[in-house]
Tab-separated table of C-alpha atoms and ligand atoms in Angstrom:
chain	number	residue	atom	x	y	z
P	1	UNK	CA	-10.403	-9.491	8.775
P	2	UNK	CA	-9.649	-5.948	7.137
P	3	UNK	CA	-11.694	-6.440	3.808
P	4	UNK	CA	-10.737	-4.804	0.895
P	5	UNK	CA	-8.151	-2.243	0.417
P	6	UNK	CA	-9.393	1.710	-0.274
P	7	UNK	CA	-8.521	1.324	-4.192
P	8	UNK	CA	-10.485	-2.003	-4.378
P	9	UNK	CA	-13.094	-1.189	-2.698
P	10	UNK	CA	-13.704	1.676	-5.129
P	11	UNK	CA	-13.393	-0.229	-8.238
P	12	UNK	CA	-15.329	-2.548	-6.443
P	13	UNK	CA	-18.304	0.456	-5.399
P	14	UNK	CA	-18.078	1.844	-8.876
P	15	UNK	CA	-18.084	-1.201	-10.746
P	16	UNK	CA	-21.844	-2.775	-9.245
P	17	UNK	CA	-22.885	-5.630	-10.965
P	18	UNK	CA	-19.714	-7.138	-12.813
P	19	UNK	CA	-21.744	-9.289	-15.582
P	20	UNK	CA	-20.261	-13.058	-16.792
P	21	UNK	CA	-17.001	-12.474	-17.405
P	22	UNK	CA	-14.039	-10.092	-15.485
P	23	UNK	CA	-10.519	-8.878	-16.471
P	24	UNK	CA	-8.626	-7.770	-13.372
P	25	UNK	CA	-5.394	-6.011	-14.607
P	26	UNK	CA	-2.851	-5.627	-11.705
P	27	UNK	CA	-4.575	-7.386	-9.049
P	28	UNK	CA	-1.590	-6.810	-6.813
P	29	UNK	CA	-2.801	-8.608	-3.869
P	30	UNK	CA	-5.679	-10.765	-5.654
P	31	UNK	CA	-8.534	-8.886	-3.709
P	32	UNK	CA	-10.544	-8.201	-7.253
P	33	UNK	CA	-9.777	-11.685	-8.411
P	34	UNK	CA	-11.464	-13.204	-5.007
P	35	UNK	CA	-14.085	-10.579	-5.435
P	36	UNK	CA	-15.428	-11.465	-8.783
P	37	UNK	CA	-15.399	-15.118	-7.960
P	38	UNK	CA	-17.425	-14.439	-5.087
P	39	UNK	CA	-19.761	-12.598	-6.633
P	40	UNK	CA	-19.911	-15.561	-9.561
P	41	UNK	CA	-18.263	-14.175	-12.243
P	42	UNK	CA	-15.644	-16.074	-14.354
P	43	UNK	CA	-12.424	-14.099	-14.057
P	44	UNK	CA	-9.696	-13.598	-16.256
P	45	UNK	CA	-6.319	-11.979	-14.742
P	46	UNK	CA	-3.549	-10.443	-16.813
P	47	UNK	CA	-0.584	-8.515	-13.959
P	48	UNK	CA	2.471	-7.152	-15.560
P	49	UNK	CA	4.664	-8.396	-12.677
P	50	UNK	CA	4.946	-11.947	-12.364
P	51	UNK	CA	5.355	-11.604	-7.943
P	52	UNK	CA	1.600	-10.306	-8.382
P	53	UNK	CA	0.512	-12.738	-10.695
P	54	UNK	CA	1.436	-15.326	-8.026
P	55	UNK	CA	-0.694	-13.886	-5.842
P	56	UNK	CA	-3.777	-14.462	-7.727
P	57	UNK	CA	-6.345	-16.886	-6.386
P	58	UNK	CA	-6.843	-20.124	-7.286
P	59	UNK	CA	-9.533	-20.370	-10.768
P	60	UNK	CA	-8.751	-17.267	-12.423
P	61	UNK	CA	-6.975	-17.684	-15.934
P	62	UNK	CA	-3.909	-15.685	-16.937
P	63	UNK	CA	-4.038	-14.118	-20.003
P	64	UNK	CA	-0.938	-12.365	-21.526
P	65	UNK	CA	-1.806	-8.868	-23.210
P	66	UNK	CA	1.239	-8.575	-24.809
P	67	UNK	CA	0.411	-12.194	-26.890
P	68	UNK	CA	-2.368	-12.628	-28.348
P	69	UNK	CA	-5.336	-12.445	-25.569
P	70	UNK	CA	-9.135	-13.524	-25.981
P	71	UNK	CA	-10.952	-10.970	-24.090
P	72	UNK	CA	-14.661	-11.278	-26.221
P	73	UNK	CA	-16.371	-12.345	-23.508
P	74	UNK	CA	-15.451	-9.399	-21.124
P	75	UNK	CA	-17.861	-7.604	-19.384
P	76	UNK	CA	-15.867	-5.806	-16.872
P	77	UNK	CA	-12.653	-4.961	-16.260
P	78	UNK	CA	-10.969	-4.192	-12.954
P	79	UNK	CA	-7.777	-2.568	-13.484
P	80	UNK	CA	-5.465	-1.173	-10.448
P	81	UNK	CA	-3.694	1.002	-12.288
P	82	UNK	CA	-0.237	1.911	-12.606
P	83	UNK	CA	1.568	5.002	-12.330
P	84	UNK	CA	3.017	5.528	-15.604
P	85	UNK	CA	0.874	6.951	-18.051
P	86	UNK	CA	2.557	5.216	-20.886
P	87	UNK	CA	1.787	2.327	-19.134
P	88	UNK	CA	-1.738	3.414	-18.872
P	89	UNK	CA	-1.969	3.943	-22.474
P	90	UNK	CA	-0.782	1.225	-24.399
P	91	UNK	CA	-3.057	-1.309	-21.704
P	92	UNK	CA	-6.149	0.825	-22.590
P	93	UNK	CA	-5.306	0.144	-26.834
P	94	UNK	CA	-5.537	-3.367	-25.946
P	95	UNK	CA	-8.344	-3.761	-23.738
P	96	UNK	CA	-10.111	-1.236	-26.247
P	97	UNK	CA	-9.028	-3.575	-29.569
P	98	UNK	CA	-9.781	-6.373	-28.195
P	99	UNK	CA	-13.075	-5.873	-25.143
P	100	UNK	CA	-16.376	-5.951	-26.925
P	101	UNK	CA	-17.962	-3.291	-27.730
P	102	UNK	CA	-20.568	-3.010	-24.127
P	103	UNK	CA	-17.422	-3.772	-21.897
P	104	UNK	CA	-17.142	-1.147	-18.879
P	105	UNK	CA	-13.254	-0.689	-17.455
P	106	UNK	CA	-12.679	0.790	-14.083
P	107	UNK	CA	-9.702	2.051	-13.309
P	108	UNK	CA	-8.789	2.959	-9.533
P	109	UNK	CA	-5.309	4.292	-7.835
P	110	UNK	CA	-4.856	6.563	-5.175
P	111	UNK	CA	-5.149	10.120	-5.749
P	112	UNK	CA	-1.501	10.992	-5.296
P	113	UNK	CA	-0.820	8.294	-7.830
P	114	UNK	CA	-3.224	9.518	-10.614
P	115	UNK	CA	-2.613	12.110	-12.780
P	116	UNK	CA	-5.357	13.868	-15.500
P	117	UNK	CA	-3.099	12.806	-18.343
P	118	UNK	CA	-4.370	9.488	-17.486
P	119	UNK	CA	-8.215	10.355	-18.443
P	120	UNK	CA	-6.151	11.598	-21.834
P	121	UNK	CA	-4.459	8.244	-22.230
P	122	UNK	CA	-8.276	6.640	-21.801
P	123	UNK	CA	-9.599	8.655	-24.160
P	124	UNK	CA	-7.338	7.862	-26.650
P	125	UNK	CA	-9.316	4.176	-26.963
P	126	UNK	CA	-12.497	5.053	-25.137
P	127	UNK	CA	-15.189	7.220	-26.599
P	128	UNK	CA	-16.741	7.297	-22.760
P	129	UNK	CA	-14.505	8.381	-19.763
P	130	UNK	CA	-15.441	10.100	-16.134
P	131	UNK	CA	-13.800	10.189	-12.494
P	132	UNK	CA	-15.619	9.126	-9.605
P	133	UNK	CA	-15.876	11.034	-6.624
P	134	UNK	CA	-12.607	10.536	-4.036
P	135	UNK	CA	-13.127	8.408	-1.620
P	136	UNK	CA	-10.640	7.347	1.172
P	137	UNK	CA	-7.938	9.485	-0.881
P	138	UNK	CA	-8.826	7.293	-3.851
P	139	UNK	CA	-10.647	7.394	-7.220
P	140	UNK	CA	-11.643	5.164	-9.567
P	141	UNK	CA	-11.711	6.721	-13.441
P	142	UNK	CA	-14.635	4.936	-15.702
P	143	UNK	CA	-14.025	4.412	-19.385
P	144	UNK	CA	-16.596	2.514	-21.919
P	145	UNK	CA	-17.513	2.583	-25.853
P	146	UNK	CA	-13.785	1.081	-27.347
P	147	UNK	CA	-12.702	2.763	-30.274
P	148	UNK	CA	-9.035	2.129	-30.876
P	149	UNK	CA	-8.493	1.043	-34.165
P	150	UNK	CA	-4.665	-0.222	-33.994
P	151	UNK	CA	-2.277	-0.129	-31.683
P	152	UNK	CA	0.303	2.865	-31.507
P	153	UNK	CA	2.140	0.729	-29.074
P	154	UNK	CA	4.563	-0.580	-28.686
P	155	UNK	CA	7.110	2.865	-29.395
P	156	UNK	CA	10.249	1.963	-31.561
P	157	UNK	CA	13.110	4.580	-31.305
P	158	UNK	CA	16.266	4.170	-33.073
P	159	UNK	CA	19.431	4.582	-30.425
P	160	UNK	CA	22.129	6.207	-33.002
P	161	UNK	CA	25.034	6.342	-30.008
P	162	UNK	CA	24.287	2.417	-29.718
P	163	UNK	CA	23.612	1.793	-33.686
P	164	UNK	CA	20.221	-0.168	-32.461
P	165	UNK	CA	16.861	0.172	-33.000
P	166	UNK	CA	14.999	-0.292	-29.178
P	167	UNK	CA	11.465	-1.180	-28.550
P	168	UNK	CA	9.368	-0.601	-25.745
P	169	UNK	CA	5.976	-0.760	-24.423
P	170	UNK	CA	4.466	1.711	-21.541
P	171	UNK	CA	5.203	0.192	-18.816
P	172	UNK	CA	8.947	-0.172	-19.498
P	173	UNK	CA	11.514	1.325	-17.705
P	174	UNK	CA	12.816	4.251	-19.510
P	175	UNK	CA	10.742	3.847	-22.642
P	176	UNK	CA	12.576	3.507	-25.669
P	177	UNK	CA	15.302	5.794	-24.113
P	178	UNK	CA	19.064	4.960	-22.622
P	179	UNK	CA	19.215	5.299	-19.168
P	180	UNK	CA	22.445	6.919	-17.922
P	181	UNK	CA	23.568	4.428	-15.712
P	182	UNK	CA	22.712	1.297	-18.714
P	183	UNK	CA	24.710	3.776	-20.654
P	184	UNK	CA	27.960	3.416	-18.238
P	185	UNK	CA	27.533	-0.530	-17.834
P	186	UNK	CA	27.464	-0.250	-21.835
P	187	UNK	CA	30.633	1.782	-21.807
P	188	UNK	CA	32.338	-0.747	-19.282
P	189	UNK	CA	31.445	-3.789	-20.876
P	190	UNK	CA	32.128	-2.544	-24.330
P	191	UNK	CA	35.262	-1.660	-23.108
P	192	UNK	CA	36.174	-4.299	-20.872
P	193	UNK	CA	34.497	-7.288	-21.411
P	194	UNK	CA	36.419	-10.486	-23.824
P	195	UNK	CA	33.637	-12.049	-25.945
P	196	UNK	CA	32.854	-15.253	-24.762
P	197	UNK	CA	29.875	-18.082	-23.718
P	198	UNK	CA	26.732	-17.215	-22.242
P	199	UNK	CA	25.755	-14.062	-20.464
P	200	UNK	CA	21.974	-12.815	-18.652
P	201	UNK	CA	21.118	-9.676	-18.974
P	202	UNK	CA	19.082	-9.389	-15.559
P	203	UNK	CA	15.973	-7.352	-14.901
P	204	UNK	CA	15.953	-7.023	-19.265
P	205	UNK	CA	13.741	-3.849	-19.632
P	206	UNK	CA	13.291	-3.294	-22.943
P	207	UNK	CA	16.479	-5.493	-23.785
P	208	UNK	CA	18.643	-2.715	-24.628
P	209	UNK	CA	21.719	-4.691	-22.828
P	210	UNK	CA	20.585	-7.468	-23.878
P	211	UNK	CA	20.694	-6.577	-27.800
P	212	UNK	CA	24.168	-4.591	-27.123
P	213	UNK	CA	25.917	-8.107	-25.187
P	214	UNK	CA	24.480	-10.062	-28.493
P	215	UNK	CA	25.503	-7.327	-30.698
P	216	UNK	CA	29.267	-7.974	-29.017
P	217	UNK	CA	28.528	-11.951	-29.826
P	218	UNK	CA	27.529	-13.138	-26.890
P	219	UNK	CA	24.411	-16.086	-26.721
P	220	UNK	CA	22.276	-14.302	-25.178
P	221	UNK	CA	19.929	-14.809	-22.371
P	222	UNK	CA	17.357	-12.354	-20.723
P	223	UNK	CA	14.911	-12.153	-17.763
P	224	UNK	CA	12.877	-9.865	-15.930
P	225	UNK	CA	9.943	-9.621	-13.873
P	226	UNK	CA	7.423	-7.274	-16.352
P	227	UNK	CA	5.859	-9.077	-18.303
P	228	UNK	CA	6.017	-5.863	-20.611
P	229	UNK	CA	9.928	-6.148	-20.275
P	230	UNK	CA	10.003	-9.464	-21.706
P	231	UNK	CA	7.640	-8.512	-24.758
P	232	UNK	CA	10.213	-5.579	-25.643
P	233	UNK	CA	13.082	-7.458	-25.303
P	234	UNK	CA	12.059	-9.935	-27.809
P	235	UNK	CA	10.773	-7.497	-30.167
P	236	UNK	CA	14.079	-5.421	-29.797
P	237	UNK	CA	16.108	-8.700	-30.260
P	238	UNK	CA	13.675	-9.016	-33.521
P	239	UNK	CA	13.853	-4.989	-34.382
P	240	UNK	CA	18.096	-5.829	-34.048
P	241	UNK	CA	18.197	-9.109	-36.355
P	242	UNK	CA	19.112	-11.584	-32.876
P	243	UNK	CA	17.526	-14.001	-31.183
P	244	UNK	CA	17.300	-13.554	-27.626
P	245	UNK	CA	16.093	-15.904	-24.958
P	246	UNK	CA	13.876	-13.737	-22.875
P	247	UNK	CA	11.862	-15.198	-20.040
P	248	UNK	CA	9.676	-13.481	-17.558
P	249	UNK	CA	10.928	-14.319	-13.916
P	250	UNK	CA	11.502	-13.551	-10.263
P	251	UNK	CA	15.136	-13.041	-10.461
P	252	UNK	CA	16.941	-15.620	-12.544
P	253	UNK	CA	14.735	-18.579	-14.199
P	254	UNK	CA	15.601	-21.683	-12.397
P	255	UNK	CA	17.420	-23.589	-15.152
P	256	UNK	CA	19.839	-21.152	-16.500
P	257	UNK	CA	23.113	-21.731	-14.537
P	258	UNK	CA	27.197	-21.783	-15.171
P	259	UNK	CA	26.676	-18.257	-16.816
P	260	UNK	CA	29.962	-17.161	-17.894
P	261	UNK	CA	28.164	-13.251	-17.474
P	262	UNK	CA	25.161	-11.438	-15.941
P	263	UNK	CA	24.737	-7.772	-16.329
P	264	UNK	CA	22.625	-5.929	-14.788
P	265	UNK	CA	21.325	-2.193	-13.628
P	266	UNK	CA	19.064	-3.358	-10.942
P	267	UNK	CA	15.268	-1.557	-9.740
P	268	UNK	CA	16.090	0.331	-6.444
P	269	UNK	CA	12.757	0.631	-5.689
P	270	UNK	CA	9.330	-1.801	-6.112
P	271	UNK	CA	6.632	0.484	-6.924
P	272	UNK	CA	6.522	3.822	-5.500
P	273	UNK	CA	8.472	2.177	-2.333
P	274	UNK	CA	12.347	2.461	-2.312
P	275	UNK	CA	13.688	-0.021	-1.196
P	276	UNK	CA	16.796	-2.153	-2.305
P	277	UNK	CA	15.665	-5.514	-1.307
P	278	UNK	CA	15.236	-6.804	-5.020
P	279	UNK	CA	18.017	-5.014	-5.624
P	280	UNK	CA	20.018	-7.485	-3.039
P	281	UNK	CA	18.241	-10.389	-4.243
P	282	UNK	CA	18.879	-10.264	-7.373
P	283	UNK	CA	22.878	-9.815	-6.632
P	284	UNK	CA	22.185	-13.107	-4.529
P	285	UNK	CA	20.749	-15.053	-7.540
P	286	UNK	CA	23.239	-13.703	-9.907
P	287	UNK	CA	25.863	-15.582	-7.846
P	288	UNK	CA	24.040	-18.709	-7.568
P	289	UNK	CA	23.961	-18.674	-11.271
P	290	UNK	CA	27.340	-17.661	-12.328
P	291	UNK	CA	29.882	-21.125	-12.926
P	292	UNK	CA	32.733	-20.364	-10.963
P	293	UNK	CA	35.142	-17.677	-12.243
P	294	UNK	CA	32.075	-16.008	-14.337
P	295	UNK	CA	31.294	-12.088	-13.787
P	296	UNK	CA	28.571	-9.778	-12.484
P	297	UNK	CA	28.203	-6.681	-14.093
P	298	UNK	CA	26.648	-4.289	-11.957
P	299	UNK	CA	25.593	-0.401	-12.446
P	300	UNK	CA	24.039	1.507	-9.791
P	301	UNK	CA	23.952	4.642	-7.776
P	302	UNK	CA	26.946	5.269	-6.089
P	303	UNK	CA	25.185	6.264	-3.008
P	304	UNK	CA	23.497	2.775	-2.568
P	305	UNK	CA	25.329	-0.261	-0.548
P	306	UNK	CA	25.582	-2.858	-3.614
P	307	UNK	CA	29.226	-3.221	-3.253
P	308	UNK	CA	29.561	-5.290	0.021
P	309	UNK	CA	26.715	-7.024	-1.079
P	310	UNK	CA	28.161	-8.080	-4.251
P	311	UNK	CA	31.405	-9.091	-2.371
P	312	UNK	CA	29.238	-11.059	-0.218
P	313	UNK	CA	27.714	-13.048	-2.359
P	314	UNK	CA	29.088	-13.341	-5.981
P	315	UNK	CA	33.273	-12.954	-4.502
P	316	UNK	CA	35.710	-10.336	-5.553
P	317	UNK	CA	34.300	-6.864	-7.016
P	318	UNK	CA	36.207	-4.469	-8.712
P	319	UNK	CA	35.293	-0.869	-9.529
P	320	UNK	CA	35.130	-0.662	-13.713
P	321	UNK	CA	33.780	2.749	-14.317
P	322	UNK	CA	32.302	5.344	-12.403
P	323	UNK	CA	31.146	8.706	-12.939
P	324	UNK	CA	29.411	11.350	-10.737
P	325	UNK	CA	26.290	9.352	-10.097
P	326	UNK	CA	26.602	5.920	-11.445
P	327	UNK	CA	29.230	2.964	-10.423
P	328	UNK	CA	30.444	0.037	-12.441
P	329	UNK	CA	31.687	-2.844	-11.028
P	330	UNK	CA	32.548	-6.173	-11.910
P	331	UNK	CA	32.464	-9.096	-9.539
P	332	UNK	CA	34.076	-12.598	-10.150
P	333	UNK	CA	32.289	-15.878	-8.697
P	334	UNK	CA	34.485	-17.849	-6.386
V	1	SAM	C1	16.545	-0.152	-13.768
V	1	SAM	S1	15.574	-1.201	-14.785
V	1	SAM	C2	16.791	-1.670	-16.027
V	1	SAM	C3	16.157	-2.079	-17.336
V	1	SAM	C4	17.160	-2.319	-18.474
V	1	SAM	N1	18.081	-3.394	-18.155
V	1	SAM	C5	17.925	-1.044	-18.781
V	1	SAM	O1	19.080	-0.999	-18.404
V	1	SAM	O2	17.335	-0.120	-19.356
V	1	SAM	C6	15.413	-2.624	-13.766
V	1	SAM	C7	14.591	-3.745	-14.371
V	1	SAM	O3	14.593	-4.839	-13.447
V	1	SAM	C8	13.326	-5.457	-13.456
V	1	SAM	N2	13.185	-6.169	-12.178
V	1	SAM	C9	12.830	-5.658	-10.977
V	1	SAM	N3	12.837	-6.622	-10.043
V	1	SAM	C10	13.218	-7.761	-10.671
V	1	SAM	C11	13.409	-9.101	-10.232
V	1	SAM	N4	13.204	-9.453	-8.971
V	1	SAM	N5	13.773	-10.025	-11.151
V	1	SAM	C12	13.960	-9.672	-12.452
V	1	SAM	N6	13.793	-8.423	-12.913
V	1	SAM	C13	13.429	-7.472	-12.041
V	1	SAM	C14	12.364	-4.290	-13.651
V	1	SAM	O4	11.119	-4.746	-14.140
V	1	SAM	C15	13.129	-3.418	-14.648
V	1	SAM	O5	12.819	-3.773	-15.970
């Protein structure tokens, strides 16, 4: 039995008494959740990824903090928090708009993972905010008395290379902005790609594929596993004037299958971890999904190992596009 991990068993320290009700945010492993059980609280759980959420023990309920959430009852919230400060900011507007006013919100990470423009992003919602003492190379930040008034978030840029208006909260990848290599997929498939059926865009973000692949007149489909991702996909289908199917998921939602297209510019990394396992899975579910003679769109660095892998297990890939980072290729189901 190890107990709780260094970060949880700050917020845990710091936090004392938790009071009726608890919001963990982030539980990654469930340790907080299982905590404030324990220790007789009811316990409300809201994690942006969906693998996370799945590890939450039995009796908490989810709440979504992108919907609509009831969090008047909270007394305390856990958060584990992430690494981008974006991310950090536009959670803290909710919690602050919508905690009472005597909630108390501890926030822990590791010291290598927190940065002081996170205390900034608190105290744009919290009139209170302090950093415990380190301890085991972690630190919890406190934040109290919610002020926010509306929400700044979600950020809504307009994209004039793409002619679309993109929407994004924090914890997005790439914000509001075009990544370079979604920018060479765009290029190949604008380029390339006869209009036709259904495609995914897979691992959505904030549905900037997406919108360009309905944009082109395709019916559009989208998934990823950020629960943040999904909220900005559907607001940038909204932002765009198209309806988008966006679903939060591990991959590709069970019941979508005989795509005619999935595109994607897959994570290389989970967390602060690189590591292309995701990555490879999510090449694996593509082909399960594809009807036979459909395509896989794929951008990534050239240095990674995607392309046997998408030989493997989608069937013949061809090189599109390719520049001096980035590769396109397109691979056709057998
Ligand atoms: C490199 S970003 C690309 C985002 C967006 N498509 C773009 O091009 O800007 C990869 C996205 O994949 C999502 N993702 C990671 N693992 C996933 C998985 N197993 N299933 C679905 N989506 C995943 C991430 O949350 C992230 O939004």
């Amino acid at each position: 039995m190890t107990g709780p991990d260094p970060v949880a068993r700050i917020i845990l320290d710091e936090a004392g008494d938790l009071g009726d009700v608890v919001l963990v945010v982030d539980d990654a492993d469930g340790t907080l959740a299982t905590a404030a059980l324990e220790r007789g609280s009811r316990v409300l759980a809201a994690c942006d990824d969906i693998r996370d959420e799945e590890q939450l023990p039995t009796g908490v309920t989810v709440v979504d903090l992108y919907g609509e959430p009831d969090l008047a009852d909270v007394t305390t919230v856990l958060w584990r928090l992430p690494k981008a400060v974006a991310a950090v900011a536009d959670v803290a507007e909710v919690l602050a708009l919508r905690c009472p006013p005597d909630m108390r919100l501890y926030g822990g990470g590791r010291d290598k993972h927190l940065v002081p423009a996170m205390n900034d992003a608190l105290r744009a919602s919290f009139g209170d905010v302090s950093a415990s003492r380190g301890q085991q190379k972690s630190r919890v930040l406190r934040a109290s008395l919610p002020q926010a008034t509306w929400r700044t978030w979600p950020h809504r840029a307009a994209n004039t290379e793409l002619g679309l208006d993109v929407v994004a909260h924090g914890n997005v990848f790439g914000g509001t902005d075009l990544d370079r290599g979604t920018r060479l997929l765009l290029r190949a498939l604008r380029q390339d790609q006869p209009v036709s059926g259904r495609a995914l865009d897979l691992g959505c973000g904030s549905g900037i594929v997406a919108a360009v692949l309905a944009g082109l007149g395709w019916d559009v489909l989208a998934s990823d596993t950020s629960s943040a991702a999904v909220a900005s996909t559907t607001l940038t289908a909204e932002a765009n004037g198209f309806s988008i199917d966006a679903r939060r998921a591990n991959g590709i939602p069970d019941d979508l299958y005989e795509l005619d297209l999935v595109a994607c510019n897959p994570p290389f990394h989970r967390g602060a971890a690189k590591d292309s396992s995701a990555a490879f899975a999510m090449v694996s579910h593509a082909g399960k999904a594809l009807r036979p003679e459909g395509e896989l769109w794929l951008v990534f660095n050239s240095h990674l190992p995607y392309l046997p892998v998408a030989r493997e297990q989608v069937g013949p890939t061809r090189v599109v596009l390719r520049d001096q980072s980035y590769i396109v290729t397109c691979s056709t189901k057998r």
